[in-house]
């Protein structure tokens, strides 16, 4: 009986010690879950990675109080940053925040950091500190045999690091650098790694981005650039959507009224019925949409000027407004594109893409950009659109669809719920896109807007209705069917001889979009190929090529028949 009580006491001491360490990482993640601000992954990793700090106290139990106090102070200090950031923004602190702070000038950085220090945060920090201290008071040594403590410690290390190495490096044959990166990402939700690894990843991605920018700066400008409308004021806005399948837009014939605002103004719009992305992923698709690269020449984005470079060369003041994550390993190319512009607005500093970050964030900086005094303005607005998880893409006020009405009768309730969330995201996206158009319209200037999506998404659309998402190895029409919509103000129409409605039904690959854009803009230069512009009478339809141009499977021709 005495031995059993002693064993239970040791386990109680172990759990108390663990909970003390977990508290610093867990408090913010629990708040994120309670407010439904993001997915569960961060909390899960905080639960796992907090085990790491138990090891020193297990192996040196007579120093438990000292060890826990030293580690606790470090965790407490870093947790103040993440807790404070949550209090202000209801988001998880991330390397994107670090990027914003360090990439701003000192005055902007001070203004950004100053937002943490609200008067009501002092009592929050005081309560947080008191709870930390009370938990530390409960910490006691865990006296178990050293060999058992060593076994438990090794088990924790194998669980946290050994299994990921075995899974990714040994079984999946991944590069060692990728394995290390994944482990670092697993550590990052826990304190103090959120700051340490966030900063290291920021520096790593910054170096990559700066190398890209240096290479971009060395590219020669386009030759023989001419501007047909050079003496006229011009505002051109390119709205880039995300994961939006036009087959879920009532503007394109979808049974549900997901785009009522666009439907109401369709007579003012040029709606291209058969536009397709070439790749079903953001970076690879935009590398072609925003540059001269295409499926047959996928590396031209490295050797030719980008759309952004040429707009700068043509004398436009350029703006990049994004609600996508800023500088991450995956999004470094997007940040590189943004830094080719004169002005940047980074509106999304979330750690995870699957968190609540609504696209209305872009409207205020868009208004500032539209109000800029420059005579020629080019603005890119990059939305989160209908990116997974769909329920995080729209506010509750836009939860219009909640039944099976208008859906395939073969679908189960789980799939119906997912489709409803996606259609609600499309419904909200309709509000954002039309809001942008109305803001431009209100200026009563010579202005033009194009809206497209980087790629589509299969939301149980394709029989047997059992696939969700995108898979380049098993392509479906839904993954590539994107909206392409254009609008021109009366002043633009009066001064332009481009007919936006000339080829509305023609199949068109967005990999040729750069040629259409400059044709509309009235810019000409040696690399422009007019037959690739869908708004030109010389347009020549070409096959819609999909697939990884550098992959073993080669390119495929997309069957473009819509439902």
XYZ file of C-alpha atoms in Angstrom, residues 236-433:
198
model
C -5.598 49.112 -63.051
C -6.556 46.602 -60.352
C -5.827 42.882 -60.550
C -7.804 40.858 -58.012
C -6.371 37.377 -57.485
C -8.732 34.908 -55.848
C -7.828 31.644 -54.175
C -9.193 28.105 -54.737
C -12.413 29.370 -56.316
C -14.105 26.920 -58.667
C -16.364 28.842 -61.044
C -18.707 25.836 -61.154
C -19.831 26.937 -57.678
C -20.691 30.457 -58.861
C -24.270 31.229 -59.917
C -22.762 33.760 -62.346
C -21.513 30.704 -64.229
C -24.748 28.704 -63.970
C -24.466 27.069 -60.540
C -27.927 26.205 -59.194
C -27.394 27.889 -55.848
C -27.387 31.728 -55.685
C -23.795 32.015 -54.478
C -22.939 35.215 -56.405
C -26.087 37.405 -56.249
C -24.149 40.689 -56.358
C -22.138 39.719 -59.429
C -25.320 38.338 -60.989
C -27.014 41.715 -60.504
C -24.242 43.560 -62.335
C -23.403 40.958 -64.972
C -24.397 43.327 -67.802
C -21.545 45.606 -66.697
C -19.012 42.772 -66.670
C -17.127 40.718 -69.211
C -17.494 37.159 -67.944
C -15.159 34.681 -69.626
C -16.872 31.291 -69.574
C -13.939 28.938 -70.179
C -10.829 30.147 -68.371
C -8.565 27.536 -66.790
C -5.509 27.553 -64.575
C -2.545 25.482 -65.709
C -1.561 24.229 -62.237
C -3.805 23.409 -59.244
C -1.581 25.170 -56.684
C -1.051 28.829 -55.872
C 2.680 29.364 -56.337
C 3.058 27.303 -59.514
C -0.048 28.871 -61.034
C 0.913 32.477 -60.234
C 4.439 31.897 -61.520
C 2.738 31.588 -64.899
C -0.134 34.074 -64.513
C 2.166 36.923 -63.435
C 5.117 36.178 -65.744
C 5.933 34.955 -69.249
C 6.344 31.393 -67.985
C 3.886 28.805 -69.259
C 3.582 25.032 -69.317
C 6.010 24.658 -72.201
C 8.447 27.239 -70.804
C 8.019 26.946 -67.020
C 11.295 28.653 -66.046
C 10.831 31.947 -67.897
C 9.803 33.631 -64.650
C 13.507 33.421 -63.732
C 14.847 35.056 -66.901
C 12.114 37.441 -68.102
C 10.632 40.515 -66.387
C 7.416 39.951 -64.463
C 4.100 41.708 -64.923
C 5.002 43.822 -61.905
C 8.397 44.801 -63.371
C 6.836 45.938 -66.630
C 4.120 47.988 -64.926
C 6.886 49.737 -62.993
C 8.829 50.256 -66.210
C 5.703 51.785 -67.810
C 5.563 54.434 -65.085
C 2.791 53.064 -62.894
C 2.946 53.469 -59.135
C 2.448 49.917 -57.929
C 0.730 48.503 -54.841
C 0.467 44.947 -53.485
C -2.292 44.200 -50.977
C -2.483 40.653 -49.670
C -4.580 38.709 -47.200
C -2.397 35.645 -47.706
C 0.324 34.685 -45.251
C 3.404 36.810 -45.715
C 6.825 35.190 -45.515
C 6.747 31.439 -45.066
C 8.693 28.694 -46.783
C 5.783 28.142 -49.156
C 4.912 31.803 -49.734
C 8.380 33.289 -50.223
C 7.782 33.569 -53.969
C 4.612 35.579 -53.349
C 6.493 37.911 -51.016
C 9.160 38.225 -53.690
C 6.481 39.277 -56.184
C 5.089 41.776 -53.682
C 8.509 43.343 -53.051
C 8.764 44.115 -56.757
C 6.051 46.723 -56.130
C 6.418 50.230 -54.693
C 4.018 49.807 -51.767
C 3.013 46.675 -49.828
C 0.163 45.969 -47.407
C 0.470 42.613 -45.606
C -2.838 41.995 -43.850
C -2.488 38.365 -42.725
C 0.018 37.529 -39.975
C -1.552 34.235 -38.938
C 0.692 31.300 -38.125
C -1.624 28.834 -39.881
C -3.438 29.377 -43.169
C -6.433 27.636 -41.604
C -7.425 30.466 -39.303
C -10.041 33.193 -39.362
C -8.755 35.959 -41.564
C -11.465 37.645 -43.610
C -10.831 39.263 -46.972
C -12.534 42.498 -45.954
C -9.073 43.242 -44.499
C -8.008 44.357 -47.972
C -10.681 47.039 -48.428
C -9.136 49.767 -46.261
C -5.643 49.594 -47.840
C -7.303 49.385 -51.251
C -9.122 52.641 -50.563
C -5.828 54.255 -49.529
C -4.220 53.039 -52.741
C -7.095 54.265 -54.912
C -6.845 57.668 -53.220
C -3.127 57.952 -53.975
C -2.320 61.014 -56.079
C -0.277 59.111 -58.689
C -1.653 59.554 -62.221
C -1.054 55.908 -63.121
C -1.687 53.242 -60.489
C -1.433 49.455 -60.623
C -2.854 47.559 -57.654
C -2.747 43.813 -56.979
C -5.237 42.548 -54.403
C -4.508 38.961 -53.363
C -7.391 37.348 -51.498
C -7.663 34.233 -49.344
C -10.857 33.613 -51.278
C -12.261 30.141 -50.715
C -9.130 28.472 -49.365
C -9.503 25.502 -47.006
C -10.765 25.309 -44.341
C -13.778 26.949 -45.841
C -15.537 27.721 -42.562
C -12.740 30.161 -41.688
C -13.223 32.179 -44.882
C -16.477 33.993 -44.037
C -18.141 35.712 -41.062
C -21.269 34.220 -39.520
C -23.428 36.804 -41.311
C -22.572 35.099 -44.602
C -23.535 31.569 -43.542
C -26.345 31.481 -46.108
C -26.292 27.806 -47.069
C -27.086 25.245 -44.374
C -29.228 22.577 -46.067
C -28.975 20.049 -48.900
C -31.113 22.148 -51.242
C -29.677 22.191 -54.749
C -27.104 19.474 -54.021
C -26.628 15.945 -55.318
C -28.954 13.527 -53.504
C -26.141 10.954 -53.179
C -24.123 13.110 -50.789
C -23.979 12.286 -47.088
C -24.384 14.917 -44.382
C -20.646 15.348 -43.819
C -20.087 16.184 -47.475
C -23.132 18.449 -47.525
C -21.697 20.404 -44.587
C -18.378 20.879 -46.420
C -20.106 22.030 -49.621
C -22.275 24.426 -47.630
C -19.133 25.947 -46.092
C -17.512 26.266 -49.518
C -20.602 27.873 -51.034
C -20.771 30.296 -48.097
C -17.140 31.201 -48.802
C -18.058 31.827 -52.458
C -21.010 33.929 -51.264
C -18.676 36.061 -49.128
C -16.128 36.255 -51.950
C -18.921 37.666 -54.133
C -19.330 40.467 -51.589
C -15.593 41.226 -51.554
C -15.135 41.293 -55.341
